[in-house]
mmCIF file of C-alpha atoms and ligand atoms in Angstrom:
data_model
loop_
_atom_site.group_PDB
_atom_site.id
_atom_site.type_symbol
_atom_site.label_atom_id
_atom_site.label_comp_id
_atom_site.label_asym_id
_atom_site.label_seq_id
_atom_site.Cartn_x
_atom_site.Cartn_y
_atom_site.Cartn_z
ATOM 1 C CA MET A 1 -43.622 22.734 -102.658
ATOM 2 C CA ASN A 2 -41.604 23.875 -99.649
ATOM 3 C CA PRO A 3 -40.027 21.054 -97.656
ATOM 4 C CA LYS A 4 -40.036 23.202 -94.502
ATOM 5 C CA PRO A 5 -43.563 24.383 -93.813
ATOM 6 C CA GLN A 6 -44.248 27.906 -92.639
ATOM 7 C CA LEU A 7 -45.723 27.719 -89.147
ATOM 8 C CA THR A 8 -48.609 30.089 -88.419
ATOM 9 C CA HIS A 9 -50.725 30.480 -85.293
ATOM 10 C CA THR A 10 -52.982 33.528 -85.579
ATOM 11 C CA ARG A 11 -55.606 34.102 -88.268
ATOM 12 C CA GLU A 12 -53.593 37.072 -89.531
ATOM 13 C CA GLU A 13 -50.445 34.949 -89.941
ATOM 14 C CA LEU A 14 -52.475 32.288 -91.722
ATOM 15 C CA ALA A 15 -54.085 34.808 -94.095
ATOM 16 C CA ALA A 16 -50.682 36.350 -94.929
ATOM 17 C CA ALA A 17 -49.133 32.927 -95.633
ATOM 18 C CA LEU A 18 -52.087 31.892 -97.810
ATOM 19 C CA SER A 19 -51.991 35.088 -99.836
ATOM 20 C CA ALA A 20 -48.396 34.279 -100.839
ATOM 21 C CA LEU A 21 -49.485 30.945 -102.418
ATOM 22 C CA GLU A 22 -50.288 30.972 -106.119
ATOM 23 C CA GLY A 23 -52.382 28.125 -107.504
ATOM 24 C CA SER A 24 -54.590 25.479 -105.923
ATOM 25 C CA VAL A 25 -54.526 24.397 -102.288
ATOM 26 C CA ALA A 26 -55.139 20.989 -100.705
ATOM 27 C CA LEU A 27 -55.997 20.895 -97.008
ATOM 28 C CA VAL A 28 -55.063 18.179 -94.512
ATOM 29 C CA MET A 29 -56.630 18.667 -91.071
ATOM 30 C CA THR A 30 -55.069 16.941 -88.073
ATOM 31 C CA MET A 31 -54.980 17.071 -84.307
ATOM 32 C CA GLY A 32 -51.200 16.557 -84.383
ATOM 33 C CA ALA A 33 -49.255 13.614 -82.940
ATOM 34 C CA LEU A 34 -48.594 12.887 -86.588
ATOM 35 C CA HIS A 35 -47.946 9.326 -87.731
ATOM 36 C CA ARG A 36 -47.450 7.658 -91.107
ATOM 37 C CA GLY A 37 -51.188 7.764 -91.753
ATOM 38 C CA HIS A 38 -51.190 11.574 -91.596
ATOM 39 C CA LEU A 39 -48.054 11.773 -93.727
ATOM 40 C CA GLU A 40 -49.786 9.637 -96.358
ATOM 41 C CA LEU A 41 -52.613 12.223 -96.430
ATOM 42 C CA VAL A 42 -50.035 14.948 -97.029
ATOM 43 C CA ARG A 43 -48.281 12.897 -99.696
ATOM 44 C CA GLN A 44 -51.543 12.368 -101.567
ATOM 45 C CA ALA A 45 -52.461 16.034 -101.097
ATOM 46 C CA HIS A 46 -49.375 17.021 -103.113
ATOM 47 C CA GLU A 47 -50.748 15.017 -106.033
ATOM 48 C CA LEU A 48 -54.044 16.905 -105.989
ATOM 49 C CA ALA A 49 -53.023 20.568 -105.717
ATOM 50 C CA ASP A 50 -50.142 23.012 -106.126
ATOM 51 C CA HIS A 51 -49.854 23.694 -102.396
ATOM 52 C CA VAL A 52 -50.569 21.804 -99.190
ATOM 53 C CA VAL A 53 -51.837 23.408 -95.996
ATOM 54 C CA VAL A 54 -51.918 21.346 -92.795
ATOM 55 C CA THR A 55 -53.813 22.244 -89.643
ATOM 56 C CA ILE A 56 -52.675 20.996 -86.233
ATOM 57 C CA PHE A 57 -55.258 21.663 -83.563
ATOM 58 C CA VAL A 58 -56.683 19.554 -80.751
ATOM 59 C CA ASN A 59 -60.222 20.810 -81.179
ATOM 60 C CA PRO A 60 -61.925 21.145 -77.787
ATOM 61 C CA THR A 61 -65.480 21.221 -79.155
ATOM 62 C CA GLN A 62 -65.312 17.614 -80.375
ATOM 63 C CA PHE A 63 -64.419 16.239 -76.931
ATOM 64 C CA ALA A 64 -67.036 15.684 -74.231
ATOM 65 C CA PRO A 65 -66.227 16.200 -70.556
ATOM 66 C CA GLY A 66 -64.372 13.135 -69.284
ATOM 67 C CA GLU A 67 -62.869 12.273 -72.701
ATOM 68 C CA ASP A 68 -59.125 12.493 -73.399
ATOM 69 C CA TYR A 69 -58.899 16.192 -74.391
ATOM 70 C CA ASP A 70 -56.300 17.012 -71.697
ATOM 71 C CA ALA A 71 -54.328 13.785 -72.214
ATOM 72 C CA TYR A 72 -54.335 14.032 -76.021
ATOM 73 C CA PRO A 73 -50.679 14.146 -77.166
ATOM 74 C CA ARG A 74 -49.425 17.599 -78.205
ATOM 75 C CA THR A 75 -46.130 17.292 -80.086
ATOM 76 C CA LEU A 76 -45.844 20.365 -82.333
ATOM 77 C CA ASP A 77 -42.023 20.303 -82.708
ATOM 78 C CA ALA A 78 -41.983 16.628 -83.683
ATOM 79 C CA ASP A 79 -44.969 17.223 -85.997
ATOM 80 C CA MET A 80 -43.117 20.021 -87.812
ATOM 81 C CA GLU A 81 -40.094 17.729 -88.214
ATOM 82 C CA ALA A 82 -42.292 14.932 -89.546
ATOM 83 C CA LEU A 83 -43.968 17.299 -92.013
ATOM 84 C CA SER A 84 -40.642 18.458 -93.380
ATOM 85 C CA THR A 85 -39.993 14.848 -94.518
ATOM 86 C CA VAL A 86 -42.989 14.999 -96.888
ATOM 87 C CA GLY A 87 -43.130 18.770 -97.449
ATOM 88 C CA ALA A 88 -45.981 21.179 -96.819
ATOM 89 C CA ASP A 89 -46.349 24.871 -97.540
ATOM 90 C CA VAL A 90 -48.185 26.198 -94.520
ATOM 91 C CA VAL A 91 -49.120 24.793 -91.114
ATOM 92 C CA TRP A 92 -51.856 26.449 -89.096
ATOM 93 C CA ALA A 93 -51.564 25.569 -85.415
ATOM 94 C CA PRO A 94 -54.024 27.922 -83.743
ATOM 95 C CA SER A 95 -54.548 28.388 -80.033
ATOM 96 C CA ASN A 96 -58.112 27.856 -78.787
ATOM 97 C CA ASP A 97 -58.637 31.641 -78.949
ATOM 98 C CA ASP A 98 -57.322 31.814 -82.532
ATOM 99 C CA ALA A 99 -59.726 29.074 -83.600
ATOM 100 C CA TYR A 100 -62.650 30.266 -81.462
ATOM 101 C CA PRO A 101 -62.278 34.051 -80.929
ATOM 102 C CA VAL A 102 -65.771 33.888 -79.431
ATOM 103 C CA PRO A 103 -67.405 30.701 -78.141
ATOM 104 C CA ALA A 104 -69.357 29.264 -81.091
ATOM 105 C CA THR A 105 -73.077 28.907 -80.520
ATOM 106 C CA THR A 106 -73.833 27.457 -83.978
ATOM 107 C CA ARG A 107 -74.389 23.693 -84.206
ATOM 108 C CA ILE A 108 -74.086 21.776 -87.480
ATOM 109 C CA ASP A 109 -76.167 18.598 -87.448
ATOM 110 C CA ALA A 110 -75.519 16.377 -90.481
ATOM 111 C CA GLY A 111 -78.607 14.269 -89.686
ATOM 112 C CA PRO A 112 -78.913 10.461 -89.228
ATOM 113 C CA VAL A 113 -75.329 9.737 -90.297
ATOM 114 C CA ALA A 114 -74.105 11.761 -87.300
ATOM 115 C CA HIS A 115 -76.400 10.141 -84.735
ATOM 116 C CA ILE A 116 -75.596 6.431 -85.001
ATOM 117 C CA LEU A 117 -72.462 4.524 -83.857
ATOM 118 C CA GLU A 118 -69.799 7.081 -82.806
ATOM 119 C CA GLY A 119 -72.511 9.746 -82.780
ATOM 120 C CA ALA A 120 -74.598 7.715 -80.325
ATOM 121 C CA THR A 121 -71.650 6.888 -78.058
ATOM 122 C CA ARG A 122 -70.227 10.453 -78.343
ATOM 123 C CA PRO A 123 -73.361 12.614 -78.873
ATOM 124 C CA THR A 124 -71.596 15.999 -79.191
ATOM 125 C CA HIS A 125 -68.578 14.759 -81.164
ATOM 126 C CA PHE A 126 -69.621 15.232 -84.784
ATOM 127 C CA ALA A 127 -71.095 18.691 -84.196
ATOM 128 C CA GLY A 128 -67.664 19.722 -82.886
ATOM 129 C CA VAL A 129 -65.907 18.151 -85.873
ATOM 130 C CA ALA A 130 -68.349 19.825 -88.299
ATOM 131 C CA LEU A 131 -67.755 23.187 -86.650
ATOM 132 C CA VAL A 132 -63.967 23.108 -86.820
ATOM 133 C CA VAL A 133 -63.880 21.618 -90.331
ATOM 134 C CA THR A 134 -66.266 24.312 -91.603
ATOM 135 C CA LYS A 135 -64.164 27.032 -89.973
ATOM 136 C CA ALA A 136 -60.972 25.708 -91.588
ATOM 137 C CA LEU A 137 -62.640 25.317 -94.999
ATOM 138 C CA ASN A 138 -63.904 28.910 -94.809
ATOM 139 C CA LEU A 139 -60.611 30.366 -93.607
ATOM 140 C CA ILE A 140 -58.357 28.395 -95.980
ATOM 141 C CA ARG A 141 -60.675 27.892 -99.007
ATOM 142 C CA PRO A 142 -58.920 24.811 -100.387
ATOM 143 C CA GLU A 143 -59.913 23.157 -103.686
ATOM 144 C CA VAL A 144 -59.684 19.745 -102.021
ATOM 145 C CA ALA A 145 -59.562 18.493 -98.432
ATOM 146 C CA LEU A 146 -58.306 15.011 -97.548
ATOM 147 C CA PHE A 147 -59.522 12.922 -94.605
ATOM 148 C CA GLY A 148 -58.518 9.420 -93.536
ATOM 149 C CA GLN A 149 -60.854 6.481 -94.048
ATOM 150 C CA LYS A 150 -59.817 5.351 -90.542
ATOM 151 C CA ASP A 151 -62.531 7.703 -89.241
ATOM 152 C CA ALA A 152 -65.025 6.444 -91.816
ATOM 153 C CA GLN A 153 -68.069 7.910 -90.097
ATOM 154 C CA GLN A 154 -66.373 11.284 -89.723
ATOM 155 C CA LEU A 155 -65.671 11.208 -93.468
ATOM 156 C CA ALA A 156 -69.342 10.383 -94.170
ATOM 157 C CA VAL A 157 -70.495 13.216 -91.874
ATOM 158 C CA ILE A 158 -68.143 15.698 -93.568
ATOM 159 C CA ARG A 159 -69.277 14.615 -97.042
ATOM 160 C CA THR A 160 -72.905 15.080 -95.939
ATOM 161 C CA PHE A 161 -72.677 18.623 -94.549
ATOM 162 C CA VAL A 162 -70.317 19.788 -97.316
ATOM 163 C CA ARG A 163 -72.896 18.571 -99.860
ATOM 164 C CA ASP A 164 -75.923 19.938 -97.990
ATOM 165 C CA LEU A 165 -74.344 23.353 -97.318
ATOM 166 C CA ASP A 166 -72.849 23.628 -100.826
ATOM 167 C CA ILE A 167 -69.387 24.246 -99.430
ATOM 168 C CA PRO A 168 -67.194 24.600 -102.528
ATOM 169 C CA VAL A 169 -64.570 21.939 -101.829
ATOM 170 C CA ARG A 170 -63.875 18.384 -102.995
ATOM 171 C CA ILE A 171 -63.625 15.876 -100.146
ATOM 172 C CA GLN A 172 -61.140 13.077 -100.764
ATOM 173 C CA GLY A 173 -60.969 9.947 -98.590
ATOM 174 C CA VAL A 174 -57.605 8.229 -98.090
ATOM 175 C CA GLU A 175 -57.127 4.534 -97.276
ATOM 176 C CA ILE A 176 -56.198 3.376 -93.757
ATOM 177 C CA VAL A 177 -52.490 2.850 -93.104
ATOM 178 C CA ARG A 178 -51.791 -0.203 -90.903
ATOM 179 C CA ASP A 179 -48.763 -1.339 -88.948
ATOM 180 C CA SER A 180 -47.229 -4.706 -89.869
ATOM 181 C CA ASP A 181 -49.292 -6.355 -87.078
ATOM 182 C CA GLY A 182 -52.517 -5.162 -88.743
ATOM 183 C CA VAL A 183 -53.331 -2.438 -86.185
ATOM 184 C CA ALA A 184 -54.635 0.715 -87.897
ATOM 185 C CA LEU A 185 -52.366 3.701 -87.205
ATOM 186 C CA SER A 186 -53.899 6.107 -84.698
ATOM 187 C CA SER A 187 -52.527 8.828 -82.434
ATOM 188 C CA ARG A 188 -54.320 7.031 -79.577
ATOM 189 C CA ASN A 189 -52.245 3.840 -80.106
ATOM 190 C CA GLN A 190 -49.506 5.444 -78.033
ATOM 191 C CA TYR A 191 -51.739 5.087 -74.960
ATOM 192 C CA LEU A 192 -51.509 1.260 -75.289
ATOM 193 C CA SER A 193 -49.158 -0.860 -73.137
ATOM 194 C CA ASP A 194 -47.318 -3.738 -74.869
ATOM 195 C CA ALA A 195 -49.917 -6.237 -73.634
ATOM 196 C CA GLU A 196 -52.777 -3.997 -74.756
ATOM 197 C CA ARG A 197 -51.180 -3.605 -78.145
ATOM 198 C CA GLU A 198 -51.357 -7.405 -78.535
ATOM 199 C CA HIS A 199 -55.083 -7.329 -77.676
ATOM 200 C CA ALA A 200 -55.635 -4.448 -80.119
ATOM 201 C CA ARG A 201 -54.703 -6.762 -82.983
ATOM 202 C CA ALA A 202 -58.085 -8.471 -82.491
ATOM 203 C CA LEU A 203 -59.816 -5.556 -84.260
ATOM 204 C CA SER A 204 -58.147 -6.131 -87.618
ATOM 205 C CA ARG A 205 -58.444 -9.916 -87.157
ATOM 206 C CA ALA A 206 -62.184 -9.454 -86.607
ATOM 207 C CA ILE A 207 -62.400 -7.520 -89.869
ATOM 208 C CA ASP A 208 -60.532 -10.291 -91.719
ATOM 209 C CA GLU A 209 -62.952 -12.917 -90.342
ATOM 210 C CA ALA A 210 -65.949 -10.834 -91.374
ATOM 211 C CA ARG A 211 -64.605 -10.404 -94.886
ATOM 212 C CA ALA A 212 -63.959 -14.143 -95.151
ATOM 213 C CA ALA A 213 -67.558 -14.819 -94.065
ATOM 214 C CA ALA A 214 -68.894 -12.254 -96.544
ATOM 215 C CA ALA A 215 -66.995 -13.961 -99.358
ATOM 216 C CA LEU A 216 -69.115 -17.085 -98.669
ATOM 217 C CA GLY A 217 -72.294 -15.082 -99.370
ATOM 218 C CA VAL A 218 -73.784 -15.515 -95.880
ATOM 219 C CA PRO A 219 -76.396 -13.033 -94.539
ATOM 220 C CA VAL A 220 -75.187 -9.687 -93.244
ATOM 221 C CA SER A 221 -76.039 -10.733 -89.659
ATOM 222 C CA GLU A 222 -73.573 -13.640 -89.964
ATOM 223 C CA VAL A 223 -70.864 -11.412 -91.395
ATOM 224 C CA LEU A 224 -71.306 -9.239 -88.326
ATOM 225 C CA ARG A 225 -71.296 -12.269 -85.992
ATOM 226 C CA ALA A 226 -67.980 -13.475 -87.438
ATOM 227 C CA ALA A 227 -66.318 -10.225 -86.332
ATOM 228 C CA GLN A 228 -68.117 -10.130 -82.995
ATOM 229 C CA GLN A 229 -66.886 -13.635 -82.100
ATOM 230 C CA VAL A 230 -63.253 -12.607 -82.556
ATOM 231 C CA LEU A 231 -63.679 -9.569 -80.301
ATOM 232 C CA ASP A 232 -65.622 -11.560 -77.668
ATOM 233 C CA ALA A 233 -62.911 -14.222 -77.571
ATOM 234 C CA GLU A 234 -60.098 -11.722 -76.983
ATOM 235 C CA GLU A 235 -59.394 -11.137 -73.325
ATOM 236 C CA GLY A 236 -58.668 -7.453 -72.659
ATOM 237 C CA VAL A 237 -60.967 -6.222 -75.430
ATOM 238 C CA GLU A 238 -64.324 -4.759 -74.445
ATOM 239 C CA PRO A 239 -66.394 -4.293 -77.623
ATOM 240 C CA ASP A 240 -68.628 -1.213 -77.882
ATOM 241 C CA TYR A 241 -70.194 -2.148 -81.220
ATOM 242 C CA VAL A 242 -69.769 -3.973 -84.483
ATOM 243 C CA ALA A 243 -71.755 -2.516 -87.370
ATOM 244 C CA ILE A 244 -72.227 -2.971 -91.091
ATOM 245 C CA VAL A 245 -73.315 0.035 -93.150
ATOM 246 C CA ASP A 246 -74.096 0.719 -96.797
ATOM 247 C CA ASP A 247 -70.833 2.304 -97.936
ATOM 248 C CA ASP A 248 -72.667 4.741 -100.219
ATOM 249 C CA ASP A 249 -74.785 6.564 -97.644
ATOM 250 C CA PHE A 250 -73.860 5.021 -94.274
ATOM 251 C CA THR A 251 -77.299 3.426 -93.730
ATOM 252 C CA LEU A 252 -76.966 0.969 -90.845
ATOM 253 C CA LEU A 253 -77.688 -2.595 -92.057
ATOM 254 C CA ALA A 254 -76.763 -4.544 -88.909
ATOM 255 C CA GLY A 255 -75.385 -3.689 -85.505
ATOM 256 C CA SER A 256 -74.425 -5.365 -82.234
ATOM 257 C CA GLY A 257 -73.600 -4.025 -78.776
ATOM 258 C CA SER A 258 -74.487 -0.354 -78.488
ATOM 259 C CA ALA A 259 -75.502 -0.349 -82.188
ATOM 260 C CA ALA A 260 -77.989 -3.218 -81.793
ATOM 261 C CA ASP A 261 -81.038 -0.963 -81.511
ATOM 262 C CA GLN A 262 -79.884 1.728 -83.965
ATOM 263 C CA VAL A 263 -80.999 0.025 -87.198
ATOM 264 C CA ASN A 264 -83.841 1.890 -88.927
ATOM 265 C CA PRO A 265 -85.716 -0.951 -90.719
ATOM 266 C CA GLU A 266 -87.153 1.389 -93.359
ATOM 267 C CA LEU A 267 -83.766 2.862 -94.356
ATOM 268 C CA ARG A 268 -82.209 -0.610 -94.207
ATOM 269 C CA GLY A 269 -84.902 -2.014 -96.515
ATOM 270 C CA ALA A 270 -84.460 0.859 -98.971
ATOM 271 C CA SER A 271 -80.709 0.256 -99.028
ATOM 272 C CA PHE A 272 -81.129 -3.441 -99.864
ATOM 273 C CA GLU A 273 -83.670 -2.539 -102.570
ATOM 274 C CA ARG A 274 -81.223 -0.132 -104.185
ATOM 275 C CA TRP A 275 -78.585 -2.861 -104.485
ATOM 276 C CA ALA A 276 -80.914 -5.822 -105.182
ATOM 277 C CA ALA A 277 -80.333 -5.834 -108.940
ATOM 278 C CA GLN A 278 -76.561 -6.254 -108.451
ATOM 279 C CA GLY A 279 -76.905 -9.104 -105.917
ATOM 280 C CA THR A 280 -74.078 -7.640 -103.800
ATOM 281 C CA MET A 281 -73.645 -4.373 -101.944
ATOM 282 C CA ARG A 282 -70.502 -2.346 -101.293
ATOM 283 C CA ALA A 283 -70.705 -2.139 -97.528
ATOM 284 C CA ARG A 284 -68.398 -1.227 -94.659
ATOM 285 C CA ILE A 285 -67.810 -3.044 -91.383
ATOM 286 C CA LEU A 286 -66.989 -0.820 -88.411
ATOM 287 C CA LEU A 287 -65.808 -1.767 -84.934
ATOM 288 C CA ALA A 288 -65.296 0.144 -81.718
ATOM 289 C CA ALA A 289 -63.796 -1.394 -78.605
ATOM 290 C CA ARG A 290 -62.060 -0.460 -75.422
ATOM 291 C CA VAL A 291 -58.610 -1.939 -74.890
ATOM 292 C CA GLY A 292 -57.695 -1.053 -71.321
ATOM 293 C CA ALA A 293 -58.604 2.621 -70.976
ATOM 294 C CA THR A 294 -58.194 3.328 -74.711
ATOM 295 C CA ARG A 295 -61.118 3.394 -77.112
ATOM 296 C CA LEU A 296 -60.120 2.169 -80.569
ATOM 297 C CA ILE A 297 -62.054 2.125 -83.845
ATOM 298 C CA ASP A 298 -61.359 0.340 -87.098
ATOM 299 C CA ASN A 299 -63.201 -0.397 -90.352
ATOM 300 C CA ALA A 300 -62.884 -1.844 -93.836
ATOM 301 C CA ASP A 301 -64.955 -2.165 -96.952
ATOM 302 C CA VAL A 302 -66.676 -5.477 -97.555
ATOM 303 C CA MET A 303 -68.877 -6.792 -100.374
ATOM 304 C CA VAL A 304 -72.002 -8.313 -98.834
ATOM 305 C CA SER A 305 -74.644 -10.443 -100.460
ATOM 306 C CA VAL A 306 -78.084 -8.788 -100.688
ATOM 307 C CA SER A 307 -80.200 -11.324 -102.502
ATOM 308 C CA GLY A 308 -83.008 -13.285 -100.818
ATOM 309 C CA ASP A 309 -81.998 -14.928 -97.523
ATOM 310 C CA ALA A 310 -78.684 -13.090 -97.449
ATOM 311 C CA ARG A 311 -80.392 -9.956 -96.097
HETATM 312 O O1 LIG B 1 -59.707 13.424 -87.592
HETATM 313 C C1 LIG B 1 -59.248 14.310 -86.830
HETATM 314 O O2 LIG B 1 -58.089 14.268 -86.412
HETATM 315 C C2 LIG B 1 -60.155 15.444 -86.369
HETATM 316 O O3 LIG B 1 -61.439 15.001 -86.105
HETATM 317 C C3 LIG B 1 -60.172 16.628 -87.344
HETATM 318 C C4 LIG B 1 -60.759 16.242 -88.703
HETATM 319 C C5 LIG B 1 -58.753 17.146 -87.528
HETATM 320 C C6 LIG B 1 -61.023 17.760 -86.782
HETATM 321 O O4 LIG B 1 -60.538 18.207 -85.559
#
């Protein structure tokens, strides 16, 4: 493990740096503006392989026109400093032309998991993520790639296309890192003013309320309502959706706001059937909301009751 990572930009530099590594490689993909959540990914990556490769690239194909592609923080020097505190072997920070020598015309569609929630609000987003992740997996060929649970749907999409396309890599999810006020770490948090930061705390409070409701064994719709009420009551927070999904396959069980009409009753029924014998289901609650001009997402696992009326 080298504390000071070797910085590469072109594909040739990357290939040369990789060929000097003996043993297994773990990959951590980022868009930079690194925070403690990213560094935790790198820390865990060291435990899973001999070498760690980090990518830093604000991927244009996952942003739609009008989203924050131009405003997205680009802090390569600070990112390299931050990485040297946890160690990494190689960093690949390509330019757009290094990553996309020709404009890509291929589209990877992971199916239903990519079309609900974030995929409905940002219809071209997951195809762009799938494209850049596949490129990096093919160019770097890691044994394992780690992604944060903060972007739970992204993780589910990646698991789906990696499985369906038989890409030879293990995908490892890593728990969300939160600040002491409960707010999940995100590069976009730096857009928030002090007042907005206060409002942003409502997202993790909403999750806590939902988990408390779930512990009482109430129906999934009431678990969802418990979270929704917290967001609705918080001035300065404009909810996009609250959703509860089966944590195994991301089937949507309940949704409000923009997710209200995204539930597929057949898939939902099949999900409940699969878990009926256990009486509870390992599910995940997901929230998206605007706080000022910033769109934030958060999620957590939750055990929900699936027997009888609790559906
Ligand atoms: O999660 C992110 O930061 C990005 O979506 C990823 C996985 C680095 C792809 O650009």
